[in-house]
């Protein structure tokens, strides 16, 4: 893992420490022609095996060109156990696939930077970072429970720690700059992950919950209940929400104001569209573009901002342009 000094320093000065994240990996893959992943139990992670270079690196490059300071690995649903089950591979082979996902992101980042570091279009930008994506246990149940947290009463904390460990270990060993613990629907899983982090003491992370209205997690708990354990962890450098309707992000940020100035606040909402029973996105015409929310989110302390499902490179470009206009 690379030196994280440049990440740690961002907490000190919100206005000069913005980090632009990327958008939705899977929905960008669909946009560029890989529609078949929508029916895969591994979702976009299926391409770690079936198309392990061209598609994934193309998505990374698209977001980097759009202005992302941090790109996430295509490993959200690639938990070791889930890879073994869906691809009929050994645990060792699953770890190799996970590490390939990191390699693709690192290669795309390095190639982009070497090709553009002397060009005007990256003037003033820092060399982008690679975040290792770790999704919740529910993401591998293939029943949408990362958006309900309904499984949390049926698993123990010890089970969650054991289940997440190989995934996190593979990403750390592969050399990501930071870990993204994301779309967590329940406080209990967040606490389990915080405890697991102690096994990787040099690793820095952001912790991001999937939330609904009034600052509640998808499980129905106030997100502010995570404040104390987050504050106690030196490894967590940013806290917030993702894959959350943009109209609800402000509520989450208001509940986390006690951490402002102590931790960075991270938000990367989905587009606001809904995923229907017919497995289609609906409601685009009723959604405000994400960049319209930037002034509110910045006012509430958000300094790490990007997008999730149905947020594309053009959206990230507009987010970056708007973000820097706010503090110009």
mmCIF file of C-alpha atoms in Angstrom:
data_model
loop_
_atom_site.group_PDB
_atom_site.id
_atom_site.type_symbol
_atom_site.label_atom_id
_atom_site.label_comp_id
_atom_site.label_asym_id
_atom_site.label_seq_id
_atom_site.Cartn_x
_atom_site.Cartn_y
_atom_site.Cartn_z
ATOM 1 C CA UNK A 1 0.000 0.000 0.000
ATOM 2 C CA UNK A 2 1.334 3.418 -0.926
ATOM 3 C CA UNK A 3 2.064 6.297 1.399
ATOM 4 C CA UNK A 4 -1.287 7.723 2.547
ATOM 5 C CA UNK A 5 0.033 11.088 3.741
ATOM 6 C CA UNK A 6 -1.737 12.955 0.960
ATOM 7 C CA UNK A 7 -5.018 11.347 2.036
ATOM 8 C CA UNK A 8 -4.593 12.052 5.740
ATOM 9 C CA UNK A 9 -3.830 15.697 5.053
ATOM 10 C CA UNK A 10 -7.199 16.258 3.389
ATOM 11 C CA UNK A 11 -9.067 16.298 6.690
ATOM 12 C CA UNK A 12 -7.269 19.486 7.725
ATOM 13 C CA UNK A 13 -8.731 21.842 5.112
ATOM 14 C CA UNK A 14 -12.044 20.958 3.503
ATOM 15 C CA UNK A 15 -12.003 23.717 0.912
ATOM 16 C CA UNK A 16 -8.640 22.780 -0.593
ATOM 17 C CA UNK A 17 -8.834 19.029 -0.196
ATOM 18 C CA UNK A 18 -11.576 17.852 -2.519
ATOM 19 C CA UNK A 19 -11.313 14.385 -3.972
ATOM 20 C CA UNK A 20 -13.469 13.515 -6.960
ATOM 21 C CA UNK A 21 -14.456 9.855 -6.976
ATOM 22 C CA UNK A 22 -15.567 7.826 -9.981
ATOM 23 C CA UNK A 23 -19.075 6.659 -10.919
ATOM 24 C CA UNK A 24 -20.815 3.330 -11.346
ATOM 25 C CA UNK A 25 -18.543 0.579 -12.668
ATOM 26 C CA UNK A 26 -21.312 -1.823 -13.670
ATOM 27 C CA UNK A 27 -23.611 0.728 -15.248
ATOM 28 C CA UNK A 28 -20.714 2.185 -17.238
ATOM 29 C CA UNK A 29 -19.850 -1.317 -18.437
ATOM 30 C CA UNK A 30 -23.425 -1.722 -19.622
ATOM 31 C CA UNK A 31 -23.263 1.665 -21.376
ATOM 32 C CA UNK A 32 -20.192 0.666 -23.376
ATOM 33 C CA UNK A 33 -21.742 -2.611 -24.502
ATOM 34 C CA UNK A 34 -21.499 -5.238 -21.761
ATOM 35 C CA UNK A 35 -25.237 -5.582 -21.115
ATOM 36 C CA UNK A 36 -24.938 -9.274 -20.199
ATOM 37 C CA UNK A 37 -23.489 -8.537 -16.773
ATOM 38 C CA UNK A 38 -26.924 -7.358 -15.591
ATOM 39 C CA UNK A 39 -27.964 -11.016 -15.378
ATOM 40 C CA UNK A 40 -24.786 -12.298 -13.736
ATOM 41 C CA UNK A 41 -24.769 -13.240 -10.030
ATOM 42 C CA UNK A 42 -21.298 -11.676 -9.843
ATOM 43 C CA UNK A 43 -22.507 -8.582 -11.683
ATOM 44 C CA UNK A 44 -19.522 -6.625 -13.051
ATOM 45 C CA UNK A 45 -17.029 -8.842 -11.200
ATOM 46 C CA UNK A 46 -17.780 -11.619 -13.706
ATOM 47 C CA UNK A 47 -15.509 -9.765 -16.146
ATOM 48 C CA UNK A 48 -12.498 -10.381 -13.904
ATOM 49 C CA UNK A 49 -12.550 -13.842 -15.453
ATOM 50 C CA UNK A 50 -14.362 -13.536 -18.788
ATOM 51 C CA UNK A 51 -12.939 -10.247 -20.133
ATOM 52 C CA UNK A 52 -10.206 -9.357 -17.694
ATOM 53 C CA UNK A 53 -8.516 -6.440 -19.390
ATOM 54 C CA UNK A 54 -10.228 -4.517 -22.139
ATOM 55 C CA UNK A 55 -13.589 -3.704 -20.536
ATOM 56 C CA UNK A 56 -12.484 -3.019 -16.967
ATOM 57 C CA UNK A 57 -9.539 -0.809 -17.911
ATOM 58 C CA UNK A 58 -11.706 1.070 -20.406
ATOM 59 C CA UNK A 59 -14.100 2.026 -17.615
ATOM 60 C CA UNK A 60 -11.243 3.119 -15.375
ATOM 61 C CA UNK A 61 -9.797 5.256 -18.170
ATOM 62 C CA UNK A 62 -13.173 6.808 -18.914
ATOM 63 C CA UNK A 63 -13.532 8.013 -15.338
ATOM 64 C CA UNK A 64 -9.930 9.173 -15.106
ATOM 65 C CA UNK A 65 -10.357 11.197 -18.291
ATOM 66 C CA UNK A 66 -13.508 12.706 -16.784
ATOM 67 C CA UNK A 67 -11.580 13.927 -13.734
ATOM 68 C CA UNK A 68 -11.696 11.231 -11.059
ATOM 69 C CA UNK A 69 -9.021 11.564 -8.376
ATOM 70 C CA UNK A 70 -9.893 8.115 -7.017
ATOM 71 C CA UNK A 71 -11.009 5.068 -8.996
ATOM 72 C CA UNK A 72 -12.419 1.931 -7.407
ATOM 73 C CA UNK A 73 -11.451 -1.625 -8.271
ATOM 74 C CA UNK A 74 -14.046 -3.842 -9.921
ATOM 75 C CA UNK A 75 -14.285 -6.028 -6.821
ATOM 76 C CA UNK A 76 -17.491 -4.966 -5.091
ATOM 77 C CA UNK A 77 -19.116 -8.414 -5.288
ATOM 78 C CA UNK A 78 -15.874 -10.348 -5.656
ATOM 79 C CA UNK A 79 -15.730 -11.777 -2.181
ATOM 80 C CA UNK A 80 -13.560 -14.903 -2.196
ATOM 81 C CA UNK A 81 -16.392 -17.221 -1.138
ATOM 82 C CA UNK A 82 -18.717 -15.731 -3.735
ATOM 83 C CA UNK A 83 -16.150 -16.091 -6.528
ATOM 84 C CA UNK A 84 -15.596 -19.729 -5.591
ATOM 85 C CA UNK A 85 -19.333 -20.425 -5.645
ATOM 86 C CA UNK A 86 -20.170 -18.601 -8.878
ATOM 87 C CA UNK A 87 -17.098 -19.474 -10.945
ATOM 88 C CA UNK A 88 -16.288 -22.923 -9.555
ATOM 89 C CA UNK A 89 -12.729 -21.868 -8.711
ATOM 90 C CA UNK A 90 -10.502 -22.606 -5.745
ATOM 91 C CA UNK A 91 -9.880 -20.097 -2.991
ATOM 92 C CA UNK A 92 -6.400 -19.475 -4.359
ATOM 93 C CA UNK A 93 -7.773 -18.851 -7.840
ATOM 94 C CA UNK A 94 -10.373 -16.477 -6.404
ATOM 95 C CA UNK A 95 -7.668 -14.457 -4.649
ATOM 96 C CA UNK A 96 -5.745 -14.269 -7.932
ATOM 97 C CA UNK A 97 -8.832 -12.831 -9.657
ATOM 98 C CA UNK A 98 -9.256 -10.248 -6.906
ATOM 99 C CA UNK A 99 -5.645 -9.180 -7.247
ATOM 100 C CA UNK A 100 -6.074 -8.917 -11.008
ATOM 101 C CA UNK A 101 -8.863 -6.464 -10.373
ATOM 102 C CA UNK A 102 -6.421 -4.315 -8.444
ATOM 103 C CA UNK A 103 -3.770 -4.663 -11.145
ATOM 104 C CA UNK A 104 -6.166 -3.443 -13.824
ATOM 105 C CA UNK A 105 -6.968 -0.319 -11.821
ATOM 106 C CA UNK A 106 -3.321 0.385 -10.982
ATOM 107 C CA UNK A 107 -2.284 -0.117 -14.610
ATOM 108 C CA UNK A 108 -5.067 2.133 -15.920
ATOM 109 C CA UNK A 109 -4.131 4.815 -13.383
ATOM 110 C CA UNK A 110 -0.407 4.671 -14.164
ATOM 111 C CA UNK A 111 -0.935 4.619 -17.921
ATOM 112 C CA UNK A 112 -3.287 7.598 -17.717
ATOM 113 C CA UNK A 113 -0.887 9.567 -15.546
ATOM 114 C CA UNK A 114 2.196 8.878 -17.617
ATOM 115 C CA UNK A 115 0.375 9.842 -20.793
ATOM 116 C CA UNK A 116 -1.118 13.044 -19.408
ATOM 117 C CA UNK A 117 0.933 14.354 -16.477
ATOM 118 C CA UNK A 118 2.552 17.047 -18.602
ATOM 119 C CA UNK A 119 -0.688 18.056 -20.307
ATOM 120 C CA UNK A 120 -2.857 21.032 -19.385
ATOM 121 C CA UNK A 121 -5.903 18.839 -18.776
ATOM 122 C CA UNK A 122 -4.361 17.415 -15.591
ATOM 123 C CA UNK A 123 -2.780 20.654 -14.420
ATOM 124 C CA UNK A 124 -3.281 20.994 -10.699
ATOM 125 C CA UNK A 125 -4.426 17.409 -10.272
ATOM 126 C CA UNK A 126 -2.786 14.946 -7.927
ATOM 127 C CA UNK A 127 -1.858 11.533 -9.196
ATOM 128 C CA UNK A 128 -5.100 9.540 -8.836
ATOM 129 C CA UNK A 129 -5.471 6.871 -6.180
ATOM 130 C CA UNK A 130 -6.876 3.352 -6.389
ATOM 131 C CA UNK A 131 -9.460 2.280 -3.825
ATOM 132 C CA UNK A 132 -10.153 -1.394 -3.230
ATOM 133 C CA UNK A 133 -13.915 -1.924 -3.279
ATOM 134 C CA UNK A 134 -15.428 -4.133 -0.556
ATOM 135 C CA UNK A 135 -19.186 -4.562 -0.648
ATOM 136 C CA UNK A 136 -21.441 -5.813 2.163
ATOM 137 C CA UNK A 137 -22.326 -9.413 2.891
ATOM 138 C CA UNK A 138 -25.773 -8.788 1.424
ATOM 139 C CA UNK A 139 -24.332 -8.024 -2.011
ATOM 140 C CA UNK A 140 -23.451 -11.692 -2.408
ATOM 141 C CA UNK A 141 -26.853 -13.004 -1.351
ATOM 142 C CA UNK A 142 -28.201 -11.822 -4.723
ATOM 143 C CA UNK A 143 -31.524 -10.741 -3.219
ATOM 144 C CA UNK A 144 -31.027 -6.992 -2.954
ATOM 145 C CA UNK A 145 -30.399 -7.166 0.771
ATOM 146 C CA UNK A 146 -27.534 -4.684 0.651
ATOM 147 C CA UNK A 147 -30.427 -2.207 0.410
ATOM 148 C CA UNK A 148 -32.355 -3.615 3.363
ATOM 149 C CA UNK A 149 -29.793 -5.156 5.735
ATOM 150 C CA UNK A 150 -32.361 -7.864 6.469
ATOM 151 C CA UNK A 151 -29.631 -10.472 6.891
ATOM 152 C CA UNK A 152 -27.951 -8.797 9.820
ATOM 153 C CA UNK A 153 -29.973 -10.594 12.513
ATOM 154 C CA UNK A 154 -29.049 -13.984 11.049
ATOM 155 C CA UNK A 155 -25.260 -13.667 11.127
ATOM 156 C CA UNK A 156 -22.864 -13.102 13.982
ATOM 157 C CA UNK A 157 -20.193 -10.457 14.165
ATOM 158 C CA UNK A 158 -17.552 -13.191 14.113
ATOM 159 C CA UNK A 159 -19.071 -14.657 10.945
ATOM 160 C CA UNK A 160 -19.006 -11.267 9.191
ATOM 161 C CA UNK A 161 -15.381 -10.703 10.184
ATOM 162 C CA UNK A 162 -14.353 -14.138 8.900
ATOM 163 C CA UNK A 163 -16.342 -13.663 5.692
ATOM 164 C CA UNK A 164 -14.825 -10.265 4.853
ATOM 165 C CA UNK A 165 -11.226 -11.094 5.855
ATOM 166 C CA UNK A 166 -9.979 -12.848 2.656
ATOM 167 C CA UNK A 167 -11.432 -10.117 0.437
ATOM 168 C CA UNK A 168 -9.817 -7.329 2.411
ATOM 169 C CA UNK A 169 -6.517 -9.204 2.700
ATOM 170 C CA UNK A 170 -6.277 -9.794 -1.059
ATOM 171 C CA UNK A 171 -6.855 -6.115 -1.844
ATOM 172 C CA UNK A 172 -4.299 -4.966 0.709
ATOM 173 C CA UNK A 173 -1.699 -7.437 -0.543
ATOM 174 C CA UNK A 174 -2.303 -6.304 -4.133
ATOM 175 C CA UNK A 175 -1.324 -2.742 -3.250
ATOM 176 C CA UNK A 176 -4.416 -0.535 -3.261
ATOM 177 C CA UNK A 177 -3.943 2.971 -1.866
ATOM 178 C CA UNK A 178 -7.070 2.872 0.282
ATOM 179 C CA UNK A 179 -9.990 0.543 0.955
ATOM 180 C CA UNK A 180 -13.621 1.490 0.244
ATOM 181 C CA UNK A 181 -15.960 -0.329 2.637
ATOM 182 C CA UNK A 182 -19.154 0.590 0.856
ATOM 183 C CA UNK A 183 -22.922 0.218 0.584
ATOM 184 C CA UNK A 184 -23.022 -1.087 4.153
ATOM 185 C CA UNK A 185 -26.725 -1.252 5.140
ATOM 186 C CA UNK A 186 -26.425 -1.900 8.876
ATOM 187 C CA UNK A 187 -24.431 -0.429 11.739
ATOM 188 C CA UNK A 188 -23.536 -3.905 13.057
ATOM 189 C CA UNK A 189 -21.700 -4.777 9.837
ATOM 190 C CA UNK A 190 -19.878 -1.454 9.964
ATOM 191 C CA UNK A 191 -18.695 -2.221 13.493
ATOM 192 C CA UNK A 192 -17.586 -5.724 12.458
ATOM 193 C CA UNK A 193 -15.509 -4.200 9.662
ATOM 194 C CA UNK A 194 -13.940 -1.663 12.017
ATOM 195 C CA UNK A 195 -12.852 -4.540 14.255
ATOM 196 C CA UNK A 196 -11.471 -6.472 11.274
ATOM 197 C CA UNK A 197 -9.369 -3.454 10.253
ATOM 198 C CA UNK A 198 -7.196 -3.932 13.333
ATOM 199 C CA UNK A 199 -5.713 -6.983 11.608
ATOM 200 C CA UNK A 200 -4.430 -4.629 8.879
ATOM 201 C CA UNK A 201 -3.037 -1.759 10.963
ATOM 202 C CA UNK A 202 -1.343 0.098 8.091
ATOM 203 C CA UNK A 203 -4.505 0.209 5.989
ATOM 204 C CA UNK A 204 -6.582 3.368 5.575
ATOM 205 C CA UNK A 205 -10.259 3.141 4.622
ATOM 206 C CA UNK A 206 -13.443 5.033 4.043
ATOM 207 C CA UNK A 207 -16.688 3.633 5.417
ATOM 208 C CA UNK A 208 -19.853 4.304 3.465
ATOM 209 C CA UNK A 209 -23.417 3.281 4.296
ATOM 210 C CA UNK A 210 -26.408 2.758 2.035
ATOM 211 C CA UNK A 211 -29.091 5.017 3.471
ATOM 212 C CA UNK A 212 -32.665 6.141 3.101
ATOM 213 C CA UNK A 213 -34.412 9.297 4.309
ATOM 214 C CA UNK A 214 -33.826 11.135 7.588
ATOM 215 C CA UNK A 215 -30.242 9.943 7.885
ATOM 216 C CA UNK A 216 -31.219 6.333 8.483
ATOM 217 C CA UNK A 217 -29.289 3.339 7.208
ATOM 218 C CA UNK A 218 -31.168 0.966 4.947
ATOM 219 C CA UNK A 219 -31.557 -1.242 8.014
ATOM 220 C CA UNK A 220 -33.403 1.609 9.759
ATOM 221 C CA UNK A 221 -30.799 2.839 12.253
ATOM 222 C CA UNK A 222 -29.661 6.430 12.607
ATOM 223 C CA UNK A 223 -26.280 6.694 10.912
ATOM 224 C CA UNK A 224 -25.076 8.876 13.797
ATOM 225 C CA UNK A 225 -24.794 5.755 15.970
ATOM 226 C CA UNK A 226 -21.568 4.903 14.150
ATOM 227 C CA UNK A 227 -19.890 8.170 15.188
ATOM 228 C CA UNK A 228 -18.164 6.902 18.336
ATOM 229 C CA UNK A 229 -16.537 3.769 16.844
ATOM 230 C CA UNK A 230 -15.513 5.738 13.739
ATOM 231 C CA UNK A 231 -13.978 8.485 15.835
ATOM 232 C CA UNK A 232 -12.020 5.880 17.803
ATOM 233 C CA UNK A 233 -10.456 4.379 14.657
ATOM 234 C CA UNK A 234 -7.361 6.048 13.213
ATOM 235 C CA UNK A 235 -7.733 3.864 10.147
ATOM 236 C CA UNK A 236 -11.036 5.381 9.028
ATOM 237 C CA UNK A 237 -10.282 8.669 7.325
ATOM 238 C CA UNK A 238 -13.650 9.281 5.676
ATOM 239 C CA UNK A 239 -17.252 8.427 6.520
ATOM 240 C CA UNK A 240 -20.496 8.897 4.633
ATOM 241 C CA UNK A 241 -22.955 7.258 2.253
ATOM 242 C CA UNK A 242 -23.195 5.822 -1.243
ATOM 243 C CA UNK A 243 -25.773 4.234 -3.536
ATOM 244 C CA UNK A 244 -28.219 6.484 -1.744
ATOM 245 C CA UNK A 245 -30.813 8.669 -3.477
ATOM 246 C CA UNK A 246 -29.282 12.152 -3.824
ATOM 247 C CA UNK A 247 -32.289 13.735 -2.098
ATOM 248 C CA UNK A 248 -31.344 11.838 1.090
ATOM 249 C CA UNK A 249 -27.609 12.623 1.167
ATOM 250 C CA UNK A 250 -28.037 15.943 2.972
ATOM 251 C CA UNK A 251 -29.835 14.179 5.834
ATOM 252 C CA UNK A 252 -26.910 11.780 6.237
ATOM 253 C CA UNK A 253 -24.356 14.586 6.269
ATOM 254 C CA UNK A 254 -26.334 16.473 8.920
ATOM 255 C CA UNK A 255 -26.263 13.393 11.164
ATOM 256 C CA UNK A 256 -22.464 13.175 10.817
ATOM 257 C CA UNK A 257 -21.581 16.804 11.583
ATOM 258 C CA UNK A 258 -19.869 15.841 14.867
ATOM 259 C CA UNK A 259 -17.174 14.164 12.773
ATOM 260 C CA UNK A 260 -16.635 17.169 10.538
ATOM 261 C CA UNK A 261 -13.038 18.342 10.845
ATOM 262 C CA UNK A 262 -12.076 15.017 12.422
ATOM 263 C CA UNK A 263 -12.877 12.779 9.462
ATOM 264 C CA UNK A 264 -13.512 13.641 5.835
ATOM 265 C CA UNK A 265 -17.126 13.270 4.722
ATOM 266 C CA UNK A 266 -17.635 11.135 1.608
ATOM 267 C CA UNK A 267 -20.736 10.980 -0.576
ATOM 268 C CA UNK A 268 -21.339 9.217 -3.865
ATOM 269 C CA UNK A 269 -25.028 8.959 -4.531
ATOM 270 C CA UNK A 270 -26.754 6.998 -7.242
ATOM 271 C CA UNK A 271 -28.535 8.902 -10.015
ATOM 272 C CA UNK A 272 -31.838 8.906 -8.166
ATOM 273 C CA UNK A 273 -33.406 6.415 -10.576
ATOM 274 C CA UNK A 274 -35.150 3.291 -9.311
ATOM 275 C CA UNK A 275 -34.382 -0.340 -10.152
ATOM 276 C CA UNK A 276 -37.726 -1.945 -10.988
ATOM 277 C CA UNK A 277 -39.010 -5.491 -10.607
ATOM 278 C CA UNK A 278 -38.574 -5.804 -14.355
ATOM 279 C CA UNK A 279 -34.844 -5.258 -13.791
ATOM 280 C CA UNK A 280 -34.808 -1.907 -15.528
ATOM 281 C CA UNK A 281 -33.872 1.590 -14.418
ATOM 282 C CA UNK A 282 -36.801 3.980 -14.232
ATOM 283 C CA UNK A 283 -37.441 7.649 -13.499
ATOM 284 C CA UNK A 284 -34.498 9.346 -15.198
ATOM 285 C CA UNK A 285 -36.693 12.198 -16.406
ATOM 286 C CA UNK A 286 -37.615 13.074 -12.816
ATOM 287 C CA UNK A 287 -34.040 13.186 -11.476
ATOM 288 C CA UNK A 288 -31.978 16.301 -10.950
ATOM 289 C CA UNK A 289 -28.368 15.906 -12.113
ATOM 290 C CA UNK A 290 -25.960 15.194 -9.277
ATOM 291 C CA UNK A 291 -23.939 18.349 -9.842
ATOM 292 C CA UNK A 292 -26.979 20.405 -8.790
ATOM 293 C CA UNK A 293 -26.567 19.004 -5.269
ATOM 294 C CA UNK A 294 -22.886 19.927 -4.935
ATOM 295 C CA UNK A 295 -23.323 23.336 -3.229
ATOM 296 C CA UNK A 296 -25.497 21.794 -0.496
ATOM 297 C CA UNK A 297 -23.166 18.855 0.072
ATOM 298 C CA UNK A 298 -20.091 21.074 0.225
ATOM 299 C CA UNK A 299 -21.850 23.413 2.637
ATOM 300 C CA UNK A 300 -22.456 20.380 4.864
ATOM 301 C CA UNK A 301 -18.774 19.438 4.768
ATOM 302 C CA UNK A 302 -18.541 16.804 2.028
ATOM 303 C CA UNK A 303 -15.119 16.866 0.401
ATOM 304 C CA UNK A 304 -14.951 13.398 -1.215
ATOM 305 C CA UNK A 305 -17.676 13.374 -3.864
ATOM 306 C CA UNK A 306 -18.535 11.085 -6.763
ATOM 307 C CA UNK A 307 -21.319 8.824 -7.951
ATOM 308 C CA UNK A 308 -22.610 5.278 -7.832
ATOM 309 C CA UNK A 309 -25.129 3.401 -10.005
ATOM 310 C CA UNK A 310 -26.109 5.185 -13.229
ATOM 311 C CA UNK A 311 -23.521 7.907 -12.725
ATOM 312 C CA UNK A 312 -21.386 8.099 -15.860
ATOM 313 C CA UNK A 313 -18.144 9.833 -16.875
ATOM 314 C CA UNK A 314 -20.005 12.903 -18.163
ATOM 315 C CA UNK A 315 -21.650 13.207 -14.744
ATOM 316 C CA UNK A 316 -18.272 12.997 -13.010
ATOM 317 C CA UNK A 317 -16.929 15.699 -15.329
ATOM 318 C CA UNK A 318 -19.800 18.005 -14.343
ATOM 319 C CA UNK A 319 -19.338 17.150 -10.656
ATOM 320 C CA UNK A 320 -15.676 18.125 -10.859
ATOM 321 C CA UNK A 321 -16.404 21.368 -12.708
ATOM 322 C CA UNK A 322 -19.145 22.330 -10.235
ATOM 323 C CA UNK A 323 -17.156 21.306 -7.179
ATOM 324 C CA UNK A 324 -14.290 23.604 -8.044
ATOM 325 C CA UNK A 325 -16.568 26.481 -9.046
ATOM 326 C CA UNK A 326 -18.063 26.401 -5.547
ATOM 327 C CA UNK A 327 -14.689 27.287 -4.007
ATOM 328 C CA UNK A 328 -13.116 29.242 -6.821
#
